């Protein structure tokens, strides 16, 4: 990165959001305003969900002076490597050191071309190398051991999604010390257990149909019973940070103690997933201190 290492640039906390990747031209001003506020609140990065690309990052990068914007993730099936490299180069030329290419293989259910995902990802990285996209400016959405090793050897680190502190410790063991480990963490700022878990289950529902996630849960100590009926309380309580401020702070610390350098925090509430929960982000920033 132009102002130091990627780890230093993203800081300890970032915001993960689908809403901030909006392609609606009428929302460009609002997105710019929100990005500037997130930077002022002290977040070091914004992670764009929903199969995002460099073009979704550009308005946020342009509206800020130091906020790092990353894709979380860009599907290798949606954008070919040459296209990705060209978009990276264009954004890098305009705003050096501000964009990070987060890549992933998505899921068989979501990508018609899904075949031999690991080999496809290796080939994609080879093509990015050939096009001049530096390894220290890309991250991989890694869950299993082979992709975590690839994150260590061919990228700046890993951005695992929908994981637990136990997975974070496992990932750190494979990555070693230098690479960035920046797991996503869903946060429900609701102290009532029934309300919080209901919101969490609603957010989790679609992911429980995706084998990449369910196999990872099973690999790290959960059972088929934990995956049934929207997820057991045990699963919800390990995957989500919910509760009052002190409880959420403790859950965040648990991920950090397990080896996370940075947390991509996704606020979960009763609003649509693509909303921009500005009041919630302000509260979260205050909570984190």
CSV table of C-alpha atoms in Angstrom, one decimal:
chain,number,residue,atom,x,y,z
A,1,UNK,CA,0.0,0.0,0.0
A,2,UNK,CA,1.2,3.5,-0.6
A,3,UNK,CA,0.9,4.6,3.0
A,4,UNK,CA,2.4,1.4,4.6
A,5,UNK,CA,1.4,-2.2,4.7
A,6,UNK,CA,-2.1,-3.4,4.0
A,7,UNK,CA,-2.4,-4.4,7.6
A,8,UNK,CA,-1.6,-0.9,8.8
A,9,UNK,CA,-3.8,0.7,6.2
A,10,UNK,CA,-7.0,-1.2,7.1
A,11,UNK,CA,-6.6,-0.9,10.8
A,12,UNK,CA,-8.4,-3.0,13.3
A,13,UNK,CA,-12.0,-2.5,12.1
A,14,UNK,CA,-13.9,-2.1,8.9
A,15,UNK,CA,-17.5,-2.2,7.7
A,16,UNK,CA,-18.9,-5.0,5.5
A,17,UNK,CA,-21.9,-3.8,3.4
A,18,UNK,CA,-24.0,-4.8,0.4
A,19,UNK,CA,-25.7,-1.4,0.4
A,20,UNK,CA,-22.4,0.4,-0.3
A,21,UNK,CA,-22.0,-1.4,-3.6
A,22,UNK,CA,-25.1,0.1,-5.1
A,23,UNK,CA,-25.1,0.8,-8.8
A,24,UNK,CA,-28.0,3.2,-8.7
A,25,UNK,CA,-26.6,6.5,-10.0
A,26,UNK,CA,-29.0,8.5,-7.9
A,27,UNK,CA,-27.4,7.2,-4.8
A,28,UNK,CA,-23.8,8.1,-5.7
A,29,UNK,CA,-23.9,11.3,-3.6
A,30,UNK,CA,-25.3,9.4,-0.6
A,31,UNK,CA,-22.6,6.7,-0.9
A,32,UNK,CA,-19.9,9.3,-1.0
A,33,UNK,CA,-21.3,11.0,2.1
A,34,UNK,CA,-21.5,7.7,4.0
A,35,UNK,CA,-18.0,6.6,3.0
A,36,UNK,CA,-16.6,10.0,4.3
A,37,UNK,CA,-18.5,9.5,7.5
A,38,UNK,CA,-17.2,6.0,8.0
A,39,UNK,CA,-13.7,7.3,7.5
A,40,UNK,CA,-14.3,10.0,10.1
A,41,UNK,CA,-15.7,7.5,12.5
A,42,UNK,CA,-12.4,5.7,12.4
A,43,UNK,CA,-13.1,2.6,10.3
A,44,UNK,CA,-10.1,1.8,8.2
A,45,UNK,CA,-11.8,-0.1,5.5
A,46,UNK,CA,-15.1,-0.8,3.7
A,47,UNK,CA,-15.8,-4.3,2.3
A,48,UNK,CA,-18.3,-4.5,-0.5
A,49,UNK,CA,-20.5,-7.6,-0.5
A,50,UNK,CA,-22.7,-9.0,-3.2
A,51,UNK,CA,-20.1,-10.0,-5.9
A,52,UNK,CA,-18.6,-6.6,-6.1
A,53,UNK,CA,-15.9,-5.2,-8.4
A,54,UNK,CA,-13.6,-2.2,-8.8
A,55,UNK,CA,-16.4,-0.1,-10.3
A,56,UNK,CA,-18.4,-0.4,-7.1
A,57,UNK,CA,-15.4,0.8,-5.1
A,58,UNK,CA,-14.5,3.8,-7.2
A,59,UNK,CA,-17.2,6.2,-5.8
A,60,UNK,CA,-16.2,5.4,-2.2
A,61,UNK,CA,-12.5,5.7,-2.9
A,62,UNK,CA,-13.0,9.0,-4.7
A,63,UNK,CA,-15.0,10.5,-1.8
A,64,UNK,CA,-12.3,9.7,0.9
A,65,UNK,CA,-8.7,10.3,1.5
A,66,UNK,CA,-7.4,7.2,3.2
A,67,UNK,CA,-10.3,4.6,3.5
A,68,UNK,CA,-9.3,1.3,1.9
A,69,UNK,CA,-12.1,-0.2,-0.1
A,70,UNK,CA,-12.1,-3.9,-0.9
A,71,UNK,CA,-14.3,-6.4,-2.7
A,72,UNK,CA,-15.7,-9.2,-0.5
A,73,UNK,CA,-15.9,-10.8,-2.8
A,74,UNK,CA,-15.4,-10.5,-6.5
A,75,UNK,CA,-16.4,-13.9,-8.0
A,76,UNK,CA,-13.8,-15.4,-10.3
A,77,UNK,CA,-16.6,-16.7,-12.5
A,78,UNK,CA,-18.3,-13.3,-13.0
A,79,UNK,CA,-15.3,-11.3,-14.1
A,80,UNK,CA,-12.4,-12.7,-16.1
A,81,UNK,CA,-8.8,-12.0,-14.9
A,82,UNK,CA,-7.9,-9.6,-17.7
A,83,UNK,CA,-11.0,-7.5,-17.1
A,84,UNK,CA,-10.2,-7.5,-13.3
A,85,UNK,CA,-6.6,-6.5,-13.9
A,86,UNK,CA,-7.6,-3.6,-16.2
A,87,UNK,CA,-10.1,-2.3,-13.7
A,88,UNK,CA,-7.6,-2.6,-10.9
A,89,UNK,CA,-5.0,-0.7,-12.9
A,90,UNK,CA,-7.4,2.1,-13.7
A,91,UNK,CA,-8.5,2.6,-10.1
A,92,UNK,CA,-4.9,2.3,-8.9
A,93,UNK,CA,-3.8,4.9,-11.3
A,94,UNK,CA,-6.4,7.4,-10.1
A,95,UNK,CA,-6.2,6.6,-6.4
A,96,UNK,CA,-2.9,4.7,-5.6
A,97,UNK,CA,-3.0,2.2,-2.8
A,98,UNK,CA,-6.7,2.6,-1.9
A,99,UNK,CA,-8.3,-0.5,-3.5
A,100,UNK,CA,-7.9,-4.2,-2.6
A,101,UNK,CA,-9.1,-7.0,-4.8
A,102,UNK,CA,-10.9,-9.6,-2.7
A,103,UNK,CA,-11.5,-12.7,-4.7
A,104,UNK,CA,-13.5,-15.9,-4.1
A,105,UNK,CA,-14.8,-18.9,-5.9
A,106,UNK,CA,-18.5,-18.2,-4.9
A,107,UNK,CA,-20.7,-21.3,-4.8
A,108,UNK,CA,-21.9,-24.0,-7.2
A,109,UNK,CA,-25.5,-22.9,-6.6
A,110,UNK,CA,-24.7,-19.3,-7.6
A,111,UNK,CA,-22.2,-19.8,-10.5
A,112,UNK,CA,-23.2,-21.9,-13.5
A,113,UNK,CA,-19.6,-22.3,-14.6
A,114,UNK,CA,-18.5,-23.7,-11.1
A,115,UNK,CA,-16.0,-26.5,-11.9
A,116,UNK,CA,-12.8,-27.4,-10.1
A,117,UNK,CA,-12.9,-24.2,-8.0
A,118,UNK,CA,-9.4,-24.5,-6.5
A,119,UNK,CA,-7.7,-25.1,-9.9
A,120,UNK,CA,-9.7,-22.2,-11.4
A,121,UNK,CA,-8.6,-19.9,-8.6
A,122,UNK,CA,-5.0,-20.8,-9.1
A,123,UNK,CA,-5.3,-20.1,-12.8
A,124,UNK,CA,-7.0,-16.8,-12.1
A,125,UNK,CA,-4.1,-15.7,-9.8
A,126,UNK,CA,-1.6,-16.8,-12.5
A,127,UNK,CA,-3.4,-14.5,-15.0
A,128,UNK,CA,-3.4,-11.6,-12.5
A,129,UNK,CA,0.3,-12.1,-12.0
A,130,UNK,CA,0.9,-12.0,-15.7
A,131,UNK,CA,-1.2,-8.8,-15.9
A,132,UNK,CA,0.8,-7.1,-13.2
A,133,UNK,CA,-1.7,-7.1,-10.3
A,134,UNK,CA,0.6,-7.4,-7.2
A,135,UNK,CA,0.0,-10.2,-4.8
A,136,UNK,CA,0.1,-7.8,-1.9
A,137,UNK,CA,-3.0,-6.0,-3.1
A,138,UNK,CA,-5.3,-9.0,-3.3
A,139,UNK,CA,-7.0,-11.2,-0.6
A,140,UNK,CA,-8.8,-14.5,-0.8
A,141,UNK,CA,-12.1,-15.6,0.7
A,142,UNK,CA,-10.6,-18.7,2.2
A,143,UNK,CA,-12.2,-21.3,4.4
A,144,UNK,CA,-10.4,-24.6,3.9
A,145,UNK,CA,-6.8,-25.5,4.3
A,146,UNK,CA,-5.7,-25.4,0.6
A,147,UNK,CA,-7.2,-22.0,-0.1
A,148,UNK,CA,-5.8,-20.6,3.2
A,149,UNK,CA,-2.4,-21.8,2.0
A,150,UNK,CA,-3.0,-20.1,-1.3
A,151,UNK,CA,-3.9,-16.9,0.7
A,152,UNK,CA,-0.5,-17.1,2.4
A,153,UNK,CA,1.5,-17.9,-0.7
A,154,UNK,CA,-0.2,-16.0,-3.5
A,155,UNK,CA,-2.0,-13.1,-1.8
A,156,UNK,CA,-1.7,-10.6,1.1
A,157,UNK,CA,-3.9,-12.8,3.3
A,158,UNK,CA,-7.5,-14.0,3.8
A,159,UNK,CA,-11.0,-12.6,4.2
A,160,UNK,CA,-13.0,-15.5,5.5
A,161,UNK,CA,-16.8,-15.1,5.7
A,162,UNK,CA,-19.2,-16.5,8.2
A,163,UNK,CA,-16.7,-18.0,10.6
A,164,UNK,CA,-16.1,-18.5,14.3
A,165,UNK,CA,-13.2,-17.7,16.6
A,166,UNK,CA,-12.2,-21.3,16.3
A,167,UNK,CA,-11.9,-21.0,12.6
A,168,UNK,CA,-9.9,-17.8,13.0
A,169,UNK,CA,-7.4,-19.6,15.2
A,170,UNK,CA,-7.2,-22.4,12.6
A,171,UNK,CA,-6.7,-19.9,9.8
A,172,UNK,CA,-4.0,-18.1,11.7
A,173,UNK,CA,-2.2,-21.3,12.2
A,174,UNK,CA,-2.0,-21.9,8.5
A,175,UNK,CA,-1.3,-18.3,7.5
A,176,UNK,CA,1.4,-17.7,10.0
A,177,UNK,CA,2.1,-14.2,11.3
A,178,UNK,CA,2.7,-11.8,8.4
A,179,UNK,CA,-0.4,-12.3,6.2
A,180,UNK,CA,-3.5,-10.3,6.9
A,181,UNK,CA,-6.4,-12.2,8.5
A,182,UNK,CA,-9.6,-10.2,8.2
A,183,UNK,CA,-12.7,-12.3,9.0
A,184,UNK,CA,-16.2,-11.0,8.5
A,185,UNK,CA,-18.3,-10.9,11.7
A,186,UNK,CA,-22.1,-10.3,11.8
A,187,UNK,CA,-23.1,-8.0,14.6
A,188,UNK,CA,-26.7,-7.8,16.1
A,189,UNK,CA,-26.8,-4.9,18.6
A,190,UNK,CA,-29.8,-6.3,20.4
A,191,UNK,CA,-29.6,-7.5,24.1
A,192,UNK,CA,-32.8,-9.6,24.1
A,193,UNK,CA,-31.8,-13.2,23.2
A,194,UNK,CA,-35.0,-14.1,21.4
A,195,UNK,CA,-35.0,-11.0,19.2
A,196,UNK,CA,-31.3,-11.1,18.5
A,197,UNK,CA,-31.3,-14.8,17.6
A,198,UNK,CA,-34.4,-14.3,15.4
A,199,UNK,CA,-32.6,-11.6,13.4
A,200,UNK,CA,-29.5,-13.7,13.2
A,201,UNK,CA,-31.4,-16.7,11.9
A,202,UNK,CA,-33.0,-14.6,9.2
A,203,UNK,CA,-29.6,-13.4,8.1
A,204,UNK,CA,-28.1,-16.9,8.2
A,205,UNK,CA,-30.9,-18.7,6.4
A,206,UNK,CA,-29.6,-18.4,2.8
A,207,UNK,CA,-26.1,-19.4,3.8
A,208,UNK,CA,-27.2,-22.7,5.3
A,209,UNK,CA,-28.1,-23.9,1.8
A,210,UNK,CA,-24.5,-23.4,0.6
A,211,UNK,CA,-22.2,-26.4,1.1
A,212,UNK,CA,-19.0,-24.4,1.3
A,213,UNK,CA,-20.3,-22.9,4.5
A,214,UNK,CA,-22.0,-25.9,6.0
A,215,UNK,CA,-19.0,-28.1,5.4
A,216,UNK,CA,-16.8,-25.6,7.1
A,217,UNK,CA,-19.1,-25.6,10.1
A,218,UNK,CA,-19.0,-29.4,10.3
A,219,UNK,CA,-15.2,-29.3,9.9
A,220,UNK,CA,-15.0,-27.0,13.0
A,221,UNK,CA,-17.0,-28.9,15.6
A,222,UNK,CA,-20.7,-28.4,14.6
A,223,UNK,CA,-23.1,-31.2,13.8
A,224,UNK,CA,-25.9,-31.6,11.3
A,225,UNK,CA,-28.3,-30.9,14.2
A,226,UNK,CA,-26.6,-27.5,14.6
A,227,UNK,CA,-27.4,-26.7,10.9
A,228,UNK,CA,-31.1,-27.7,11.2
A,229,UNK,CA,-34.1,-25.4,11.7
A,230,UNK,CA,-32.3,-22.2,11.0
A,231,UNK,CA,-29.3,-23.0,13.1
A,232,UNK,CA,-28.9,-24.0,16.8
A,233,UNK,CA,-28.4,-21.5,19.5
A,234,UNK,CA,-24.8,-22.8,19.8
A,235,UNK,CA,-24.2,-22.0,16.1
A,236,UNK,CA,-25.8,-18.6,16.3
A,237,UNK,CA,-23.8,-17.7,19.4
A,238,UNK,CA,-20.5,-18.6,17.8
A,239,UNK,CA,-21.0,-17.1,14.4
A,240,UNK,CA,-22.7,-13.8,15.5
A,241,UNK,CA,-21.8,-11.1,18.0
A,242,UNK,CA,-25.0,-10.1,19.7
A,243,UNK,CA,-26.1,-8.6,23.0
A,244,UNK,CA,-25.3,-5.4,24.9
A,245,UNK,CA,-22.3,-3.3,24.2
A,246,UNK,CA,-20.0,-5.1,26.7
A,247,UNK,CA,-21.0,-8.5,25.3
A,248,UNK,CA,-20.3,-7.4,21.7
A,249,UNK,CA,-17.0,-6.0,22.7
A,250,UNK,CA,-16.1,-9.3,24.3
A,251,UNK,CA,-17.0,-11.2,21.2
A,252,UNK,CA,-14.9,-8.9,19.0
A,253,UNK,CA,-12.0,-9.4,21.4
A,254,UNK,CA,-12.4,-13.2,21.2
A,255,UNK,CA,-11.8,-13.0,17.4
A,256,UNK,CA,-8.8,-10.8,17.9
A,257,UNK,CA,-7.4,-13.1,20.5
A,258,UNK,CA,-7.8,-16.0,18.1
A,259,UNK,CA,-5.6,-14.2,15.6
A,260,UNK,CA,-7.7,-11.7,13.6
A,261,UNK,CA,-5.8,-8.6,12.6
A,262,UNK,CA,-8.9,-6.8,11.3
A,263,UNK,CA,-12.6,-7.5,11.5
A,264,UNK,CA,-15.1,-6.7,8.7
A,265,UNK,CA,-18.2,-5.9,10.7
A,266,UNK,CA,-21.6,-6.5,9.2
A,267,UNK,CA,-24.5,-4.9,11.0
A,268,UNK,CA,-27.7,-7.1,11.1
A,269,UNK,CA,-31.0,-5.4,12.0
A,270,UNK,CA,-34.6,-5.5,10.8
A,271,UNK,CA,-34.0,-3.3,7.8
A,272,UNK,CA,-33.3,-4.7,4.2
A,273,UNK,CA,-29.9,-6.1,3.7
A,274,UNK,CA,-28.9,-3.4,1.2
A,275,UNK,CA,-29.8,-0.5,3.6
A,276,UNK,CA,-27.2,1.9,5.0
A,277,UNK,CA,-27.5,1.7,8.8
A,278,UNK,CA,-25.7,4.9,9.5
A,279,UNK,CA,-27.0,5.3,13.1
A,280,UNK,CA,-25.9,1.7,13.8
A,281,UNK,CA,-22.5,2.3,12.3
A,282,UNK,CA,-22.1,5.4,14.6
A,283,UNK,CA,-23.0,3.3,17.6
A,284,UNK,CA,-20.7,0.6,16.6
A,285,UNK,CA,-17.8,3.0,16.2
A,286,UNK,CA,-18.5,4.4,19.7
A,287,UNK,CA,-18.7,0.9,21.1
A,288,UNK,CA,-15.4,-0.1,19.7
A,289,UNK,CA,-13.8,3.1,21.0
